[in-house]
Short mmCIF file of C-alpha atoms in Angstrom, two decimals:
data_model
loop_
_atom_site.label_atom_id
_atom_site.label_comp_id
_atom_site.label_asym_id
_atom_site.label_seq_id
_atom_site.Cartn_x
_atom_site.Cartn_y
_atom_site.Cartn_z
CA UNK P 3 73.62 81.68 133.53
CA UNK P 4 75.15 78.15 133.51
CA UNK P 5 75.19 75.67 136.19
CA UNK P 6 78.46 73.90 136.29
CA UNK P 7 78.48 70.49 138.03
CA UNK P 8 81.37 69.78 140.14
CA UNK P 9 81.36 66.02 139.06
CA UNK P 10 81.68 67.07 135.50
CA UNK P 11 84.77 69.27 136.10
CA UNK P 12 86.34 66.18 138.00
CA UNK P 13 85.35 63.78 135.19
CA UNK P 14 86.75 66.06 132.27
CA UNK P 15 89.90 66.66 134.23
CA UNK P 16 90.40 62.72 134.69
CA UNK P 17 89.46 62.01 131.10
CA UNK P 18 91.78 64.74 129.68
CA UNK P 19 94.81 63.49 131.78
CA UNK P 20 94.25 60.08 130.56
CA UNK P 21 93.89 61.27 127.00
CA UNK P 22 96.90 63.24 126.78
CA UNK P 23 99.03 60.70 128.25
CA UNK P 24 98.68 58.48 125.25
CA UNK P 25 97.69 61.13 122.45
CA UNK P 26 100.06 63.77 121.06
CA UNK P 27 98.25 66.85 119.69
CA UNK P 28 97.79 65.91 115.94
CA UNK P 29 99.29 69.33 114.97
CA UNK P 30 102.48 68.60 116.78
CA UNK P 31 102.76 65.19 115.11
CA UNK P 32 102.32 66.77 111.65
CA UNK P 33 105.24 69.17 112.54
CA UNK P 34 107.45 66.34 113.65
CA UNK P 35 106.61 64.65 110.45
CA UNK P 36 107.79 67.45 108.30
CA UNK P 37 110.77 67.71 110.31
CA UNK P 38 111.50 64.16 109.66
CA UNK P 39 111.17 64.51 106.19
CA UNK P 40 113.71 67.20 105.60
CA UNK P 41 116.07 66.10 108.23
CA UNK P 42 119.71 65.20 106.68
CA UNK P 43 121.22 64.21 110.01
CA UNK P 44 121.10 60.45 110.26
CA UNK P 45 121.17 60.50 114.16
CA UNK P 46 118.55 63.15 114.32
CA UNK P 47 116.23 61.51 111.76
CA UNK P 48 116.59 58.27 113.78
CA UNK P 49 115.71 59.84 116.83
CA UNK P 50 112.51 61.75 115.15
CA UNK P 51 111.56 58.24 113.83
CA UNK P 52 111.59 56.61 117.02
CA UNK P 53 109.41 59.47 118.65
CA UNK P 54 106.85 59.30 115.92
CA UNK P 55 106.70 55.40 116.10
CA UNK P 56 106.65 55.60 119.87
CA UNK P 57 103.60 58.07 119.49
CA UNK P 58 101.62 55.93 117.31
CA UNK P 59 102.15 52.96 119.52
CA UNK P 60 101.09 54.90 122.49
CA UNK P 61 97.75 55.92 120.54
CA UNK P 62 97.11 52.31 119.88
CA UNK P 63 97.97 50.64 123.04
CA UNK P 64 96.56 53.88 125.27
CA UNK P 65 99.99 53.78 127.17
CA UNK P 66 101.94 56.79 127.97
CA UNK P 67 104.06 58.39 125.60
CA UNK P 68 106.70 59.19 128.21
CA UNK P 69 107.41 57.53 131.34
CA UNK P 70 107.41 60.89 132.91
CA UNK P 71 103.84 61.70 133.11
CA UNK P 72 104.53 65.15 134.26
CA UNK P 73 103.26 67.72 136.85
CA UNK P 74 99.84 68.77 135.75
CA UNK P 75 99.28 72.52 134.94
CA UNK P 76 95.84 73.62 134.53
CA UNK P 77 94.50 77.08 133.16
CA UNK P 78 90.82 77.52 134.37
CA UNK P 79 88.92 80.41 132.84
CA UNK P 80 85.72 80.92 135.02
CA UNK P 81 82.75 82.79 133.17
CA UNK P 82 81.48 85.61 135.42
CA UNK P 83 77.81 84.38 135.16
CA UNK P 84 78.75 80.72 136.07
CA UNK P 85 77.18 79.06 139.25
CA UNK P 86 78.02 75.82 140.82
CA UNK P 87 75.89 72.90 141.72
CA UNK P 88 77.69 72.61 144.96
CA UNK P 89 80.00 74.89 146.87
CA UNK P 90 81.94 72.34 149.22
CA UNK P 91 84.79 72.25 146.72
CA UNK P 92 87.15 74.84 145.35
CA UNK P 93 88.34 74.76 141.81
CA UNK P 94 91.66 73.63 143.06
CA UNK P 95 90.16 70.82 144.77
CA UNK P 96 88.32 69.57 141.69
CA UNK P 97 91.25 69.59 139.49
CA UNK P 98 93.30 67.84 142.22
CA UNK P 99 90.28 65.29 142.41
CA UNK P 100 90.51 64.69 138.62
CA UNK P 101 94.31 64.49 138.75
CA UNK P 102 94.11 61.95 141.48
CA UNK P 103 91.66 59.67 139.52
CA UNK P 104 93.47 60.02 136.39
CA UNK P 105 96.91 59.04 137.77
CA UNK P 106 95.59 56.13 139.95
CA UNK P 107 93.52 54.62 137.18
CA UNK P 108 94.09 50.70 137.05
CA UNK P 109 93.72 50.55 133.27
CA UNK P 110 96.43 53.01 132.66
CA UNK P 111 98.20 54.05 135.80
CA UNK P 112 100.46 57.11 135.31
CA UNK P 113 103.59 57.61 137.13
CA UNK P 114 103.11 59.92 140.32
CA UNK P 115 106.16 62.37 140.45
CA UNK P 116 104.96 65.07 142.90
CA UNK P 117 106.86 65.30 146.12
CA UNK P 118 105.64 67.39 149.33
CA UNK P 119 108.23 69.24 151.47
CA UNK P 120 110.22 70.09 148.47
CA UNK P 121 113.06 71.76 150.39
CA UNK P 122 113.14 68.96 153.10
CA UNK P 123 112.25 65.06 152.82
CA UNK P 124 110.67 65.36 149.38
CA UNK P 125 107.91 62.70 150.05
CA UNK P 126 106.03 61.49 147.09
CA UNK P 127 102.11 62.45 147.37
CA UNK P 128 101.57 58.96 145.58
CA UNK P 129 98.88 60.37 143.50
CA UNK P 130 100.44 63.19 141.54
CA UNK P 131 98.67 65.80 143.36
CA UNK P 132 98.60 68.87 143.93
CA UNK P 133 98.03 70.41 140.35
CA UNK P 134 99.45 73.62 139.55
CA UNK P 135 96.18 75.73 138.87
CA UNK P 136 95.66 79.12 137.24
CA UNK P 137 92.41 80.71 137.75
CA UNK P 138 91.04 83.79 135.93
CA UNK P 139 87.51 85.34 135.92
CA UNK P 140 86.29 86.10 132.41
CA UNK P 141 83.10 87.40 130.77
CA UNK P 142 80.45 84.65 129.85
CA UNK P 143 78.64 81.69 131.31
CA UNK P 144 81.00 78.87 130.73
CA UNK P 145 84.16 77.34 131.80
CA UNK P 146 87.27 77.15 129.49
CA UNK P 147 90.07 74.67 130.51
CA UNK P 148 93.49 74.04 129.20
CA UNK P 149 95.58 71.42 130.72
CA UNK P 150 98.91 69.92 130.37
CA UNK P 151 101.22 67.43 131.74
CA UNK P 152 104.52 68.88 131.94
CA UNK P 153 107.79 66.70 132.32
CA UNK P 154 110.52 67.36 134.55
CA UNK P 155 113.28 67.34 131.94
CA UNK P 156 111.91 70.01 129.88
CA UNK P 157 110.49 72.03 132.94
CA UNK P 158 113.80 72.07 134.53
CA UNK P 159 115.20 74.04 131.62
CA UNK P 160 113.14 77.04 132.13
CA UNK P 161 115.16 80.34 131.97
CA UNK P 162 114.44 83.77 133.29
CA UNK P 163 116.18 87.16 132.71
CA UNK P 164 115.13 90.81 133.58
CA UNK P 165 116.69 92.28 130.29
CA UNK P 166 117.29 95.91 129.91
CA UNK P 167 114.53 97.90 128.03
CA UNK P 168 116.97 98.12 125.03
CA UNK P 169 118.15 94.49 125.07
CA UNK P 170 117.41 91.93 122.33
CA UNK P 171 115.12 89.23 123.25
CA UNK P 172 116.12 87.01 120.23
CA UNK P 173 119.69 87.66 121.12
CA UNK P 174 119.23 86.42 124.66
CA UNK P 175 117.17 83.34 123.43
CA UNK P 176 119.73 82.51 121.01
CA UNK P 177 122.60 82.69 123.65
CA UNK P 178 120.65 81.02 126.28
CA UNK P 179 119.43 78.04 124.40
CA UNK P 180 122.64 76.09 124.03
CA UNK P 181 123.29 76.45 127.64
CA UNK P 182 119.95 74.19 128.24
CA UNK P 183 121.61 71.24 126.81
CA UNK P 184 119.48 68.39 125.41
CA UNK P 185 117.76 67.46 128.73
CA UNK P 186 114.47 69.15 127.34
CA UNK P 187 114.28 66.40 124.52
CA UNK P 188 113.99 68.42 121.34
CA UNK P 189 112.60 68.94 118.95
CA UNK P 190 109.74 70.79 120.68
CA UNK P 191 108.35 74.15 121.20
CA UNK P 192 109.49 77.37 123.02
CA UNK P 193 107.10 79.22 124.88
CA UNK P 194 108.17 82.69 125.74
CA UNK P 195 106.48 85.30 128.05
CA UNK P 196 107.42 88.85 128.03
CA UNK P 197 106.42 91.72 130.36
CA UNK P 198 104.38 92.27 133.35
CA UNK P 199 106.58 91.05 136.33
CA UNK P 200 109.01 88.02 136.86
CA UNK P 201 106.09 85.73 137.96
CA UNK P 202 103.62 86.88 135.37
CA UNK P 203 106.13 86.36 132.47
CA UNK P 204 106.54 82.85 133.77
CA UNK P 205 102.87 82.20 133.56
CA UNK P 206 102.55 83.90 130.16
CA UNK P 207 105.23 81.65 128.79
CA UNK P 208 103.50 78.46 130.26
CA UNK P 209 100.21 79.38 128.74
CA UNK P 210 101.53 80.27 125.32
CA UNK P 211 102.52 76.39 125.13
CA UNK P 212 98.94 75.41 125.06
CA UNK P 213 98.46 77.11 121.69
CA UNK P 214 98.49 75.04 118.50
CA UNK P 215 101.58 74.53 116.33
CA UNK P 216 101.21 77.10 113.50
CA UNK P 217 104.71 78.57 112.54
CA UNK P 218 104.51 77.38 108.98
CA UNK P 219 101.12 79.37 108.56
CA UNK P 220 102.83 82.38 109.90
CA UNK P 221 105.75 81.81 107.48
CA UNK P 222 103.37 81.75 104.58
CA UNK P 223 101.40 84.87 105.22
CA UNK P 224 104.11 86.84 106.95
CA UNK P 225 104.35 88.71 110.16
CA UNK P 226 101.85 91.44 110.94
CA UNK P 227 103.07 92.81 114.20
CA UNK P 228 106.31 92.86 116.24
CA UNK P 229 105.55 89.74 118.19
CA UNK P 230 105.18 87.70 115.17
CA UNK P 231 108.31 89.20 113.57
CA UNK P 232 110.02 88.05 116.83
CA UNK P 233 108.47 84.57 116.54
CA UNK P 234 110.10 84.08 113.11
CA UNK P 235 113.33 85.54 114.03
CA UNK P 236 113.85 83.31 116.94
CA UNK P 237 112.56 80.20 115.10
CA UNK P 238 115.05 80.88 112.38
CA UNK P 239 118.05 81.66 114.50
CA UNK P 240 117.48 78.79 116.85
CA UNK P 241 117.19 76.26 114.09
CA UNK P 242 120.51 77.63 112.65
CA UNK P 243 122.25 76.52 115.91
CA UNK P 244 122.22 72.86 114.63
CA UNK P 245 121.38 71.36 118.10
CA UNK P 246 118.89 69.12 116.31
CA UNK P 247 116.84 66.19 117.69
CA UNK P 248 117.78 64.97 121.26
CA UNK P 249 120.94 67.33 120.87
CA UNK P 250 122.74 65.24 118.55
CA UNK P 251 122.97 67.74 115.54
CA UNK P 252 120.43 68.50 112.95
CA UNK P 253 118.25 70.77 111.09
CA UNK P 254 115.28 71.20 113.40
CA UNK P 255 115.71 72.11 117.05
CA UNK P 256 112.28 73.68 117.47
CA UNK P 257 109.01 73.18 115.50
CA UNK P 258 107.33 76.31 116.89
CA UNK P 259 108.05 79.59 118.95
CA UNK P 260 105.18 80.95 120.98
CA UNK P 261 104.95 84.30 122.56
CA UNK P 262 102.49 85.93 124.98
CA UNK P 263 103.04 89.58 126.32
CA UNK P 264 101.60 91.87 128.61
CA UNK P 265 102.52 95.61 129.39
CA UNK P 266 105.28 96.16 131.81
CA UNK P 267 107.24 98.76 133.95
CA UNK P 268 109.23 101.25 131.47
CA UNK P 269 112.42 100.34 133.26
CA UNK P 270 111.86 96.61 132.90
CA UNK P 271 111.82 93.69 130.37
CA UNK P 272 110.94 90.49 132.07
CA UNK P 273 111.48 87.31 129.85
CA UNK P 274 110.84 83.66 130.58
CA UNK P 275 111.56 81.04 128.22
CA UNK P 276 110.02 77.55 128.77
CA UNK P 277 110.52 74.50 126.32
CA UNK P 278 108.02 71.84 125.56
CA UNK P 279 109.67 68.36 124.77
CA UNK P 280 108.96 65.76 122.37
CA UNK P 281 106.30 64.51 124.62
CA UNK P 282 104.23 67.73 124.31
CA UNK P 283 100.95 66.81 125.95
CA UNK P 284 98.09 69.22 126.40
CA UNK P 285 94.22 69.59 125.52
CA UNK P 286 91.83 72.45 125.51
CA UNK P 287 87.90 72.09 126.22
CA UNK P 288 84.75 73.98 127.36
CA UNK P 289 82.00 73.28 129.90
CA UNK P 290 78.85 74.75 129.38
CA UNK P 291 76.58 72.99 132.06
CA UNK P 292 75.53 70.23 129.80
CA UNK P 293 77.82 67.44 130.74
CA UNK P 294 81.54 66.61 131.05
CA UNK P 295 83.79 67.32 128.22
CA UNK P 296 83.82 65.05 124.77
CA UNK P 297 87.27 64.54 123.80
CA UNK P 298 87.18 62.98 120.27
CA UNK P 299 89.99 60.52 119.90
CA UNK P 300 92.21 61.16 116.95
CA UNK P 301 92.30 58.77 114.00
CA UNK P 302 95.39 56.53 113.66
CA UNK P 303 95.57 57.34 110.09
CA UNK P 304 96.59 60.96 111.09
CA UNK P 305 99.78 59.30 112.20
CA UNK P 306 102.65 59.06 109.35
CA UNK P 307 103.59 55.45 108.54
CA UNK P 308 107.33 55.58 109.57
CA UNK P 309 109.48 52.51 110.34
CA UNK P 310 112.74 52.45 112.03
CA UNK P 311 115.27 49.92 110.81
CA UNK P 312 118.59 49.14 112.20
CA UNK P 313 121.54 50.16 109.85
CA UNK P 314 124.22 47.77 108.71
CA UNK P 315 126.81 49.24 111.09
CA UNK P 316 124.71 48.29 114.20
CA UNK P 317 126.48 46.45 116.84
CA UNK P 318 124.53 44.03 118.83
CA UNK P 319 125.87 42.82 122.19
CA UNK P 320 125.22 40.93 125.36
CA UNK P 321 125.88 43.00 128.38
CA UNK P 322 126.30 39.94 130.64
CA UNK P 323 129.57 39.21 128.79
CA UNK P 324 131.19 42.74 128.55
CA UNK P 325 134.14 44.22 129.85
CA UNK P 326 136.29 47.40 129.48
CA UNK P 327 138.22 45.82 126.85
CA UNK P 328 135.05 45.06 124.95
CA UNK P 329 133.75 48.45 124.88
CA UNK P 330 136.90 50.22 124.13
CA UNK P 331 136.29 50.37 120.30
CA UNK P 332 132.82 51.70 120.52
CA UNK P 333 132.58 54.99 118.75
CA UNK P 334 130.50 58.11 119.22
CA UNK P 335 127.14 58.01 117.18
CA UNK P 336 127.40 54.23 116.74
CA UNK P 337 124.07 52.46 117.35
CA UNK P 338 124.08 49.82 119.77
CA UNK P 339 121.41 46.96 120.58
CA UNK P 340 121.69 45.78 124.15
CA UNK P 341 120.45 42.34 125.48
CA UNK P 342 120.98 41.05 128.77
CA UNK P 343 120.82 42.31 132.39
CA UNK P 344 120.93 46.06 133.14
CA UNK P 345 120.34 47.79 136.44
CA UNK P 346 118.34 51.04 137.15
CA UNK P 347 118.91 53.98 139.37
CA UNK P 348 117.93 57.69 139.50
CA UNK P 349 118.61 60.66 141.74
CA UNK P 350 117.44 59.12 145.14
CA UNK P 351 119.11 55.78 144.51
CA UNK P 352 122.54 57.60 143.73
CA UNK P 353 122.35 59.40 146.83
CA UNK P 354 121.35 56.45 148.91
CA UNK P 355 124.43 54.64 147.42
CA UNK P 356 126.62 57.56 148.22
CA UNK P 357 125.39 57.63 151.89
CA UNK P 358 125.87 53.76 152.34
CA UNK P 359 129.52 53.84 150.63
CA UNK P 360 130.38 56.91 153.09
CA UNK P 361 129.37 54.51 156.00
CA UNK P 362 131.28 51.58 154.55
CA UNK P 363 127.90 49.67 154.19
CA UNK P 364 127.74 46.98 151.61
CA UNK P 365 125.66 47.69 148.76
CA UNK P 366 122.47 45.65 148.16
CA UNK P 367 123.39 44.98 144.49
CA UNK P 368 126.65 44.44 142.57
CA UNK P 369 127.32 47.16 140.03
CA UNK P 370 130.60 45.11 138.68
CA UNK P 371 130.58 45.15 134.83
CA UNK P 372 127.08 46.22 134.73
CA UNK P 373 125.16 49.19 132.95
CA UNK P 374 122.97 51.58 135.00
CA UNK P 375 120.09 52.83 133.17
CA UNK P 376 118.68 56.12 134.36
CA UNK P 377 114.81 55.42 134.54
CA UNK P 378 111.73 55.76 136.69
CA UNK P 379 109.24 53.49 134.85
CA UNK P 380 105.34 53.65 134.86
CA UNK P 381 103.94 50.66 136.52
CA UNK P 382 103.21 47.58 134.45
CA UNK P 383 99.64 46.31 133.42
CA UNK P 384 98.38 42.98 132.03
CA UNK P 385 101.37 41.17 130.56
CA UNK P 386 103.89 43.87 130.42
CA UNK P 387 107.25 43.39 132.13
CA UNK P 388 107.23 47.11 132.71
CA UNK P 389 105.35 50.05 131.93
CA UNK P 390 106.81 52.88 129.54
CA UNK P 391 110.42 53.18 130.54
CA UNK P 392 112.22 56.00 128.63
CA UNK P 393 115.44 57.58 129.94
CA UNK P 394 115.63 60.45 132.45
CA UNK P 395 118.09 63.28 132.06
CA UNK P 396 121.71 61.97 132.78
CA UNK P 397 123.02 65.45 133.52
CA UNK P 398 121.39 65.07 137.04
CA UNK P 399 123.75 62.15 137.79
CA UNK P 400 126.90 63.79 136.79
CA UNK P 401 127.54 64.62 140.43
CA UNK P 402 127.62 60.80 141.08
CA UNK P 403 129.21 59.38 138.18
CA UNK P 404 132.90 59.56 139.34
CA UNK P 405 131.68 57.63 142.46
CA UNK P 406 129.82 55.12 140.64
CA UNK P 407 132.71 54.44 138.14
CA UNK P 408 135.37 54.61 140.74
CA UNK P 409 133.86 52.72 143.77
CA UNK P 410 131.13 50.15 142.35
CA UNK P 411 132.86 48.63 139.47
CA UNK P 412 130.05 50.16 137.01
CA UNK P 413 130.93 49.44 133.36
CA UNK P 414 128.65 52.22 131.74
CA UNK P 415 125.64 54.37 132.04
CA UNK P 416 122.34 54.95 130.09
CA UNK P 417 120.33 57.94 129.88
CA UNK P 418 119.20 61.03 127.75
CA UNK P 419 120.90 64.32 127.04
CA UNK P 420 124.58 65.43 127.58
CA UNK P 421 127.10 64.82 130.31
CA UNK P 422 129.08 67.51 131.55
CA UNK P 423 132.74 67.97 130.74
CA UNK P 424 134.08 66.83 133.89
CA UNK P 425 131.91 63.53 133.67
CA UNK P 426 132.97 62.92 130.04
CA UNK P 427 136.53 63.14 131.63
CA UNK P 428 135.59 60.52 134.36
CA UNK P 429 134.36 58.30 131.59
CA UNK P 430 137.58 58.81 129.69
CA UNK P 431 139.71 57.93 132.71
CA UNK P 432 137.61 55.03 133.54
CA UNK P 433 137.32 53.61 130.06
CA UNK P 434 133.69 53.68 130.28
CA UNK P 435 130.96 54.75 127.96
CA UNK P 436 127.51 56.66 128.18
CA UNK P 437 124.69 55.46 126.05
CA UNK P 438 121.67 57.57 125.02
CA UNK P 439 118.35 56.23 124.55
CA UNK P 440 115.61 58.65 122.99
CA UNK P 441 113.87 60.83 125.35
CA UNK P 442 110.10 60.64 124.08
CA UNK P 443 110.17 56.96 122.91
CA UNK P 444 109.24 55.44 126.36
CA UNK P 445 106.67 52.98 125.17
CA UNK P 446 108.87 51.81 122.19
CA UNK P 447 112.01 51.40 124.73
CA UNK P 448 109.62 49.31 127.10
CA UNK P 449 108.96 46.64 124.58
CA UNK P 450 112.58 45.73 124.40
CA UNK P 451 112.43 45.04 128.34
CA UNK P 452 111.33 41.42 128.74
CA UNK P 453 111.64 41.09 132.64
CA UNK P 454 111.71 43.39 135.49
CA UNK P 455 111.99 43.19 138.99
CA UNK P 456 112.92 45.45 142.00
CA UNK P 457 116.28 44.59 143.67
CA UNK P 458 116.93 47.30 146.10
CA UNK P 459 115.29 50.42 147.73
CA UNK P 460 111.81 49.21 147.07
CA UNK P 461 110.52 51.84 149.51
CA UNK P 462 111.62 54.56 146.92
CA UNK P 463 108.84 53.63 144.41
CA UNK P 464 109.60 54.73 140.88
CA UNK P 465 113.06 55.76 142.19
CA UNK P 466 113.88 51.94 143.23
CA UNK P 467 116.66 50.03 141.73
CA UNK P 468 115.24 47.48 139.20
CA UNK P 469 116.82 44.70 137.36
CA UNK P 470 115.78 44.67 133.60
CA UNK P 471 116.44 41.94 131.22
CA UNK P 472 116.41 43.57 127.82
CA UNK P 473 116.42 42.38 124.19
CA UNK P 474 117.54 44.59 121.32
CA UNK P 475 117.32 47.75 123.53
CA UNK P 476 118.31 50.71 120.97
CA UNK P 477 120.89 53.13 121.99
CA UNK P 478 123.44 55.50 120.92
CA UNK P 479 126.98 55.80 121.97
CA UNK P 480 126.89 59.43 123.17
CA UNK P 481 130.30 59.55 125.16
CA UNK P 482 132.96 56.85 124.14
CA UNK P 483 135.84 55.59 126.31
CA UNK P 484 138.02 58.44 124.74
CA UNK P 485 135.60 61.06 126.51
CA UNK P 486 134.12 62.38 122.98
CA UNK P 487 130.82 63.51 123.30
CA UNK P 488 128.20 63.38 120.54
CA UNK P 489 126.26 66.21 122.18
CA UNK P 490 129.44 68.35 121.39
CA UNK P 491 130.35 67.27 118.09
CA UNK P 492 126.97 66.81 116.41
CA UNK P 493 125.62 70.30 116.90
CA UNK P 494 129.14 71.82 116.18
CA UNK P 495 129.17 70.07 112.84
CA UNK P 496 125.59 70.77 111.95
CA UNK P 497 125.84 74.38 112.90
CA UNK P 498 128.78 74.81 110.12
CA UNK P 499 126.70 72.73 107.73
CA UNK P 500 123.74 74.76 107.99
CA UNK P 501 125.78 78.12 107.67
CA UNK P 502 127.46 76.58 104.58
CA UNK P 503 124.31 75.78 102.91
CA UNK P 504 122.94 79.11 103.50
CA UNK P 505 125.91 80.76 102.01
CA UNK P 506 125.87 78.63 99.06
CA UNK P 507 122.34 79.24 98.50
CA UNK P 508 122.96 83.12 98.41
CA UNK P 509 125.71 82.76 95.72
#
């Protein structure tokens, strides 16, 4: 029998969430390094380089890998012989208290993203609680905890299907994955849950993402059951799609595929697919009554020494002196370094702007010939101008883009992932551009931000409109003024190249 102290659970949850905010799992870093070394697409290789450099910087600076510090998901397996030192808190309350303390830590504050009343006013809870907690009773006298911080960009791409028993799961994955776009920030992992009922398959998929990256070990020894065969088939076929890092086209879209399954009804085949992004964050620990978890920091030598250097064709610009004529010759795939003043804004800010314009009210900021960066930064500490400030998924702002370009004088937009066909057409019609920053490189991006201040909608917290003064902020032209999208052309090109290479190898 073990007596588990509530305080040990709370302290362990707090420490674990701080730990995973700035330490990638080393197995994931090793997988990314292998992907970097074999990548042949320049755009994808550059993106992976930025992700790896950002990861090392975050480990050194103990600051978040990504500005979206996630919704907390915690799997707690409680031994049947466990007793508690106190009974005034539930396991959910213990996890929530640890989460609250972790996200409000003054030395490394994490962005609070959780909103209550999700179908109504969507008011931020201010401390990232409540966590999503799954509790199992298992044999034994200890406590096993697996905890993750899951970003909204990847979580939003979750897909579920009730397949027919004779349907191919691999076919469904390969058909579905391209519809997910790049908002989940590949390269990452796919977690797949099969069986049970719909809600059980979702939990299975999420829990599978807590496992280590080991697909290369499986390839070397060969599959030993149908599940392992399916993992390998999906891994191979998905990477042949050519989606690549950040959806720009390349050889590696996923670094592993995980599968959990349980028995199901003879007439059913529930399948859930959940991607993990380039900011994969999770840790696994045990409590036996002897104290809180001891999480050993990885050594910096375990990160690869990778540098990212700007190519010769880079374009350096002062965004304060740009007009439509100046951006008309920017081409898809081109690297641009931005200096000057940009504005920020996410979903809530765009909705309020829409409401103000509909009422004929004057906007609090002038967007004329400005770029808007889709970002919700982490609070700054020390001498930082701003905390980690990577891009959010631009696709969510598609519904507002025509309004912004037509009615505010906005010059261009900055975010991550693809834009929809209608938005690309708007960009073309207004001679605008869409620039892409690398998702999963938030701390690296923040170093280019020299000054930051809130200029509108302060009540929205991280959704407020900021004014950033940036210096050499690295971006890629993802949609140029002709409407050409790198997220369309890149994967198309690399899918063909991968197939041609495979055909050549067979001859």
